[in-house]
C-alpha cells in the first residue's frame, strides 16, 4: 500500500482499489483525541477529497494508535474554554466538517477497534457505515453527560436520526458505553467481526455499498411536534426519578432540544451547539470536569511501577474477601481464597459466577473466570502468590495469627496487604519479620460498585511496596488513592462524621426514614443507616470501637444493641431495615422538609469537620485528594465536585461560624486551621 500523505496527526494511504485509508495517530498524546489541531488537519483532508472525489473509490477512517479508535474530544481543551461564543463557533465548524464527510459522494466507513467515545462516535456517526471489531475493549458511546454536557459535534442529532428517539436519546442520556455486539443490536454499527477481518470488511462495504438504513416511519412519527411534546414530557418524568435538573442540567437540555427542534432539520445542529455552550458555563459542568481530572490523577498514581500480579492469595472470604476475590478473578488474576468456613468459600464462588455473568457475558469467559478462583482452606496458595491480601474479621489478635503464617510461608518477594478498615498498619505489622512489606489495600463495599481503593502507607511500608500496591489497584481497574496510616484512613474518617450524626439523630428519637432521606438530600447514594446495614453492623461496631471518641459513643450503644440481637444488617436480612431476599422492605413515612434541611446540614458539617481534620493531619496532602476520596469512595455527589469544593461555594464567614458552633457541641471536633487556609 503506497503512503500518499502524512500530516502531523493523520496519515493517508491509498491502496490498489483506490480506497483512501485515513488513519489517526495523535501526536504527543497517549490516546487519540479530536483536539483543535486534529480537526484542522481533517478539514484540509476532507477539502482535498471533496475537490477530487473521482480519484477515490471510498474512504476508511481508522486508528493508527493501538488499542483505541478515538476516545473523544480533548477534555483539557473543553476545560480551558472561557469564551462560550468561541466554543459554540468551534462546535459549529466541526459540525459543518462532519456534515461534509456525510455528504461525500463516495462511501465512507469508520473501522472501529477499541474505545470509540464522544467525538469519536460523533465522527463515526457522520460516516456512511460503521464496522466494529468484536474485541473486548471495543466500546462505543456518547458519555458527554458525565462531564455535564451532551454531544456538540452533531452526535446527539445523528444518534437520534439513526437509532430513533427511544434508543438514541437513551444512549446519550445515560452516557453509557456499549460493546460491539450491543452496538450492532442497537443499529449503531452495521457489522461486527474479528479484528483481523476489520480492514477486509471495510473494503467489502466500499466495493458493494450495501443499502444505508433509511428513516423508518416510526422515526418520522416521533418527529411530529405534537408527539415530541408528549414524549418529551414522558422522558423528563422518567429522568426526574434519577437526577434533578438543577443538579444535572445536561440530560434535560438534550430533551428540550429535541422537543423544540427535533432532529430532521439543519437547525437541530445549531440548537445542539448553543445548548452545549450554555452547559459549559454551569457549575455542574465545571465540577464534573474537576471530577474527571481527579480520576486521571488517581489513575496516574497506579502508573508509577511496572508491576503485574498474576496470582493473588486472599485470606478471609466474607463480605469483602469474597467480593474482592470475585473481582480479581473476573479481571484475569489467578485467585486462591482461604477461609475456615466452607460456606463462605462456596458463597464466594457463586458470587464470582454472578459477577462474571454480568461483566463478561460470553460463556467461555465466564467459565474461565470461575476456574481462576480456587478455594484454598489450608492456604497453600500463600507460597506462590505475588500478593497476599488479608480480609478476615476486624480483630488484631486474629490478624496477627494470620500474618505470622503468611510471614512463614510466603515467597520472599511477595507483598503483604490488609483490607483493615480501622486498625493501624504498624500494629498489624508488629509480627512481621519485614514490616516494610505490609501495605493497606482498603476496598469499599460493595466492591463491584465502588471505584476507589485506598493504598495505605504504614509507618514501616517502603516506597516500592506502595507503588506496587497502587499498580495492582490500577491493574484491576480501580482507582488507587494513597493515604497515610490514620484511624479510618481518609474515607472512613469522613464517613465516620456522617455515621456519628446519623446515630446521634437516631438516639435523639428521629425516625430511620427521615435520617436516611436527609442523607439523600445531601446527594449521597445511601443514608447513614442504610449504609450501616450495607457495611454490616458488627463491622461498624468494630470500626467505631477502634475509632474511639465521643462521637462514636452514641453509635456504639446503638450498634451494640443491634449486634446483641444478631441484627447485623443486610447480611442477616435484618438491621435498621428488614430485607426479604436481599431487597429492603420499604415503609412510607411523611417527611418534614424542615427537619430534613437541619439534618442535611448536620451531616454536611460532620463530614466537613472530619475532612478538614484529615487534611490538617496530612492523611492526604491536598484538597484534590480529599475530594477524590469522598466522590469515588463515599459516593459524594460528583456534581458538587467533592465536599471541599462544595464548601468553597459557600459564604466563608457563615461557614466558619457554623463550624465553630458544630465544634462547641462535639467534644472530639477541633479546629483545623491550616486546612481551612488551604481551602480558601
Ligand atoms: P466478614 O465478617 O464478612 O468476613 C470475615 C471472614 O473472615 C469470614 O468469612 C470468616 O470466616 C473469616 N475468617 C475468620 N477467621 C479466619 C482465619 N483465621 N483465616 C481466614 N479467614 C478467617 O467481614 P468483612 O466485612 O468481609 O470484613 C473483612 C475485613 O475487611 C475487616 O478487616 C474489615 O474491617 C474490612 N472491611 C470491611 C468493609 C465492609 O464494608 N464490610 C469495608 C472495607 C473493609
PDB file of N, CA and C and ligand atoms in Angstrom, residues 315-321 338-341 344 391-394 398-399 402 419-421 442-443 445 535 539 571, ligand 1:
ATOM      1  N   UNK A 315      -6.973 -13.983  52.176  1.00  0.00           N
ATOM      2  CA  UNK A 315      -7.309 -14.670  53.427  1.00  0.00           C
ATOM      3  C   UNK A 315      -8.575 -14.024  53.983  1.00  0.00           C
ATOM      4  N   UNK A 316      -9.640 -14.800  54.070  1.00  0.00           N
ATOM      5  CA  UNK A 316     -10.936 -14.262  54.511  1.00  0.00           C
ATOM      6  C   UNK A 316     -11.864 -14.187  53.312  1.00  0.00           C
ATOM      7  N   UNK A 317     -12.967 -14.951  53.369  1.00  0.00           N
ATOM      8  CA  UNK A 317     -13.882 -14.992  52.211  1.00  0.00           C
ATOM      9  C   UNK A 317     -15.253 -14.462  52.602  1.00  0.00           C
ATOM     10  N   UNK A 318     -15.271 -13.471  53.479  1.00  0.00           N
ATOM     11  CA  UNK A 318     -16.552 -12.894  53.916  1.00  0.00           C
ATOM     12  C   UNK A 318     -17.066 -11.890  52.894  1.00  0.00           C
ATOM     13  N   UNK A 319     -17.814 -10.902  53.410  1.00  0.00           N
ATOM     14  CA  UNK A 319     -18.406  -9.880  52.527  1.00  0.00           C
ATOM     15  C   UNK A 319     -17.328  -9.286  51.612  1.00  0.00           C
ATOM     16  N   UNK A 320     -16.210  -8.883  52.210  1.00  0.00           N
ATOM     17  CA  UNK A 320     -15.183  -8.181  51.434  1.00  0.00           C
ATOM     18  C   UNK A 320     -14.258  -9.146  50.698  1.00  0.00           C
ATOM     19  N   UNK A 321     -13.661 -10.102  51.441  1.00  0.00           N
ATOM     20  CA  UNK A 321     -12.702 -11.017  50.818  1.00  0.00           C
ATOM     21  C   UNK A 321     -13.324 -11.760  49.650  1.00  0.00           C
ATOM     22  N   UNK A 338      -8.718 -18.263  50.969  1.00  0.00           N
ATOM     23  CA  UNK A 338      -8.592 -19.063  52.195  1.00  0.00           C
ATOM     24  C   UNK A 338      -9.593 -18.605  53.252  1.00  0.00           C
ATOM     25  N   UNK A 339     -10.300 -19.562  53.822  1.00  0.00           N
ATOM     26  CA  UNK A 339     -11.231 -19.247  54.918  1.00  0.00           C
ATOM     27  C   UNK A 339     -11.560 -20.565  55.606  1.00  0.00           C
ATOM     28  N   UNK A 340     -11.629 -20.568  56.949  1.00  0.00           N
ATOM     29  CA  UNK A 340     -12.001 -21.830  57.599  1.00  0.00           C
ATOM     30  C   UNK A 340     -13.449 -22.215  57.318  1.00  0.00           C
ATOM     31  N   UNK A 341     -14.256 -21.241  56.903  1.00  0.00           N
ATOM     32  CA  UNK A 341     -15.666 -21.537  56.653  1.00  0.00           C
ATOM     33  C   UNK A 341     -15.878 -21.958  55.200  1.00  0.00           C
ATOM     34  N   UNK A 344     -18.513 -19.911  53.510  1.00  0.00           N
ATOM     35  CA  UNK A 344     -18.051 -18.621  52.982  1.00  0.00           C
ATOM     36  C   UNK A 344     -17.353 -18.829  51.634  1.00  0.00           C
ATOM     37  N   UNK A 391      -8.247 -10.269  54.488  1.00  0.00           N
ATOM     38  CA  UNK A 391      -9.559  -9.615  54.633  1.00  0.00           C
ATOM     39  C   UNK A 391     -10.398 -10.424  55.613  1.00  0.00           C
ATOM     40  N   UNK A 392      -9.783 -10.802  56.735  1.00  0.00           N
ATOM     41  CA  UNK A 392     -10.520 -11.582  57.742  1.00  0.00           C
ATOM     42  C   UNK A 392     -11.156 -10.627  58.756  1.00  0.00           C
ATOM     43  N   UNK A 393     -11.783 -11.197  59.753  1.00  0.00           N
ATOM     44  CA  UNK A 393     -12.529 -10.397  60.746  1.00  0.00           C
ATOM     45  C   UNK A 393     -11.650  -9.281  61.342  1.00  0.00           C
ATOM     46  N   UNK A 394     -12.295  -8.153  61.654  1.00  0.00           N
ATOM     47  CA  UNK A 394     -11.566  -6.982  62.159  1.00  0.00           C
ATOM     48  C   UNK A 394     -11.171  -7.189  63.623  1.00  0.00           C
ATOM     49  N   UNK A 398      -6.449 -11.870  65.804  1.00  0.00           N
ATOM     50  CA  UNK A 398      -6.651 -12.803  64.685  1.00  0.00           C
ATOM     51  C   UNK A 398      -5.744 -12.422  63.506  1.00  0.00           C
ATOM     52  N   UNK A 399      -5.672 -11.132  63.229  1.00  0.00           N
ATOM     53  CA  UNK A 399      -4.848 -10.679  62.098  1.00  0.00           C
ATOM     54  C   UNK A 399      -3.385 -11.011  62.370  1.00  0.00           C
ATOM     55  N   UNK A 402      -2.832 -14.638  61.533  1.00  0.00           N
ATOM     56  CA  UNK A 402      -2.834 -14.826  60.071  1.00  0.00           C
ATOM     57  C   UNK A 402      -1.504 -14.351  59.478  1.00  0.00           C
ATOM     58  N   UNK A 419      -6.838  -5.481  54.364  1.00  0.00           N
ATOM     59  CA  UNK A 419      -8.012  -4.687  53.991  1.00  0.00           C
ATOM     60  C   UNK A 419      -8.647  -4.054  55.237  1.00  0.00           C
ATOM     61  N   UNK A 420      -7.889  -4.011  56.336  1.00  0.00           N
ATOM     62  CA  UNK A 420      -8.470  -3.477  57.569  1.00  0.00           C
ATOM     63  C   UNK A 420      -9.101  -2.097  57.364  1.00  0.00           C
ATOM     64  N   UNK A 421     -10.184  -1.835  58.095  1.00  0.00           N
ATOM     65  CA  UNK A 421     -10.842  -0.530  57.983  1.00  0.00           C
ATOM     66  C   UNK A 421     -10.352   0.421  59.047  1.00  0.00           C
ATOM     67  N   UNK A 442      -7.252  -0.959  50.873  1.00  0.00           N
ATOM     68  CA  UNK A 442      -8.558  -0.862  51.519  1.00  0.00           C
ATOM     69  C   UNK A 442      -9.668  -0.640  50.489  1.00  0.00           C
ATOM     70  N   UNK A 443     -10.427  -1.708  50.254  1.00  0.00           N
ATOM     71  CA  UNK A 443     -11.547  -1.647  49.303  1.00  0.00           C
ATOM     72  C   UNK A 443     -12.792  -1.102  50.003  1.00  0.00           C
ATOM     73  N   UNK A 445     -17.198  -1.131  50.127  1.00  0.00           N
ATOM     74  CA  UNK A 445     -18.320  -2.045  49.978  1.00  0.00           C
ATOM     75  C   UNK A 445     -19.501  -1.312  49.338  1.00  0.00           C
ATOM     76  N   UNK A 535     -22.788  -2.123  55.145  1.00  0.00           N
ATOM     77  CA  UNK A 535     -21.435  -2.445  55.619  1.00  0.00           C
ATOM     78  C   UNK A 535     -21.487  -3.639  56.588  1.00  0.00           C
ATOM     79  N   UNK A 539     -19.413  -4.968  61.727  1.00  0.00           N
ATOM     80  CA  UNK A 539     -18.203  -4.299  61.223  1.00  0.00           C
ATOM     81  C   UNK A 539     -18.202  -2.843  61.676  1.00  0.00           C
ATOM     82  N   UNK A 571     -26.717  -8.548  55.623  1.00  0.00           N
ATOM     83  CA  UNK A 571     -26.262  -9.939  55.555  1.00  0.00           C
ATOM     84  C   UNK A 571     -27.084 -10.885  56.436  1.00  0.00           C
TER      85      UNK A 571
HETATM   86  P1  LIG B   1     -16.913 -10.733  57.349  1.00  0.00           P
HETATM   87  O1  LIG B   1     -17.277 -10.986  58.769  1.00  0.00           O
HETATM   88  O2  LIG B   1     -17.975 -10.709  56.348  1.00  0.00           O
HETATM   89  O3  LIG B   1     -15.833 -11.844  56.876  1.00  0.00           O
HETATM   90  C1  LIG B   1     -14.745 -12.213  57.612  1.00  0.00           C
HETATM   91  C2  LIG B   1     -14.328 -13.597  57.154  1.00  0.00           C
HETATM   92  O4  LIG B   1     -13.119 -13.932  57.820  1.00  0.00           O
HETATM   93  C3  LIG B   1     -15.332 -14.695  57.492  1.00  0.00           C
HETATM   94  O5  LIG B   1     -15.700 -15.390  56.315  1.00  0.00           O
HETATM   95  C4  LIG B   1     -14.576 -15.598  58.442  1.00  0.00           C
HETATM   96  O6  LIG B   1     -14.906 -16.976  58.272  1.00  0.00           O
HETATM   97  C5  LIG B   1     -13.155 -15.329  58.016  1.00  0.00           C
HETATM   98  N1  LIG B   1     -12.166 -15.736  58.986  1.00  0.00           N
HETATM   99  C6  LIG B   1     -12.249 -15.813  60.334  1.00  0.00           C
HETATM  100  N2  LIG B   1     -11.100 -16.304  60.835  1.00  0.00           N
HETATM  101  C7  LIG B   1     -10.280 -16.553  59.799  1.00  0.00           C
HETATM  102  C8  LIG B   1      -8.956 -17.056  59.662  1.00  0.00           C
HETATM  103  N3  LIG B   1      -8.263 -17.415  60.712  1.00  0.00           N
HETATM  104  N4  LIG B   1      -8.438 -17.179  58.431  1.00  0.00           N
HETATM  105  C9  LIG B   1      -9.146 -16.817  57.362  1.00  0.00           C
HETATM  106  N5  LIG B   1     -10.389 -16.308  57.396  1.00  0.00           N
HETATM  107  C10 LIG B   1     -10.953 -16.192  58.619  1.00  0.00           C
HETATM  108  O7  LIG B   1     -16.061  -9.391  57.364  1.00  0.00           O
HETATM  109  P2  LIG B   1     -15.830  -8.352  56.176  1.00  0.00           P
HETATM  110  O8  LIG B   1     -16.914  -7.366  56.188  1.00  0.00           O
HETATM  111  O9  LIG B   1     -15.552  -9.099  54.925  1.00  0.00           O
HETATM  112  O10 LIG B   1     -14.508  -7.606  56.672  1.00  0.00           O
HETATM  113  C11 LIG B   1     -13.248  -8.165  56.486  1.00  0.00           C
HETATM  114  C12 LIG B   1     -12.185  -7.096  56.649  1.00  0.00           C
HETATM  115  O11 LIG B   1     -12.421  -6.075  55.689  1.00  0.00           O
HETATM  116  C13 LIG B   1     -12.198  -6.423  58.007  1.00  0.00           C
HETATM  117  O12 LIG B   1     -10.874  -6.107  58.336  1.00  0.00           O
HETATM  118  C14 LIG B   1     -12.995  -5.162  57.759  1.00  0.00           C
HETATM  119  O13 LIG B   1     -12.667  -4.129  58.651  1.00  0.00           O
HETATM  120  C15 LIG B   1     -12.579  -4.821  56.368  1.00  0.00           C
HETATM  121  N6  LIG B   1     -13.528  -4.018  55.577  1.00  0.00           N
HETATM  122  C16 LIG B   1     -14.868  -4.227  55.688  1.00  0.00           C
HETATM  123  C17 LIG B   1     -15.732  -3.460  54.925  1.00  0.00           C
HETATM  124  C18 LIG B   1     -17.219  -3.678  54.956  1.00  0.00           C
HETATM  125  O14 LIG B   1     -17.964  -2.834  54.469  1.00  0.00           O
HETATM  126  N7  LIG B   1     -17.693  -4.788  55.472  1.00  0.00           N
HETATM  127  C19 LIG B   1     -15.232  -2.467  54.058  1.00  0.00           C
HETATM  128  C20 LIG B   1     -13.849  -2.297  53.966  1.00  0.00           C
HETATM  129  C21 LIG B   1     -13.009  -3.076  54.739  1.00  0.00           C
END
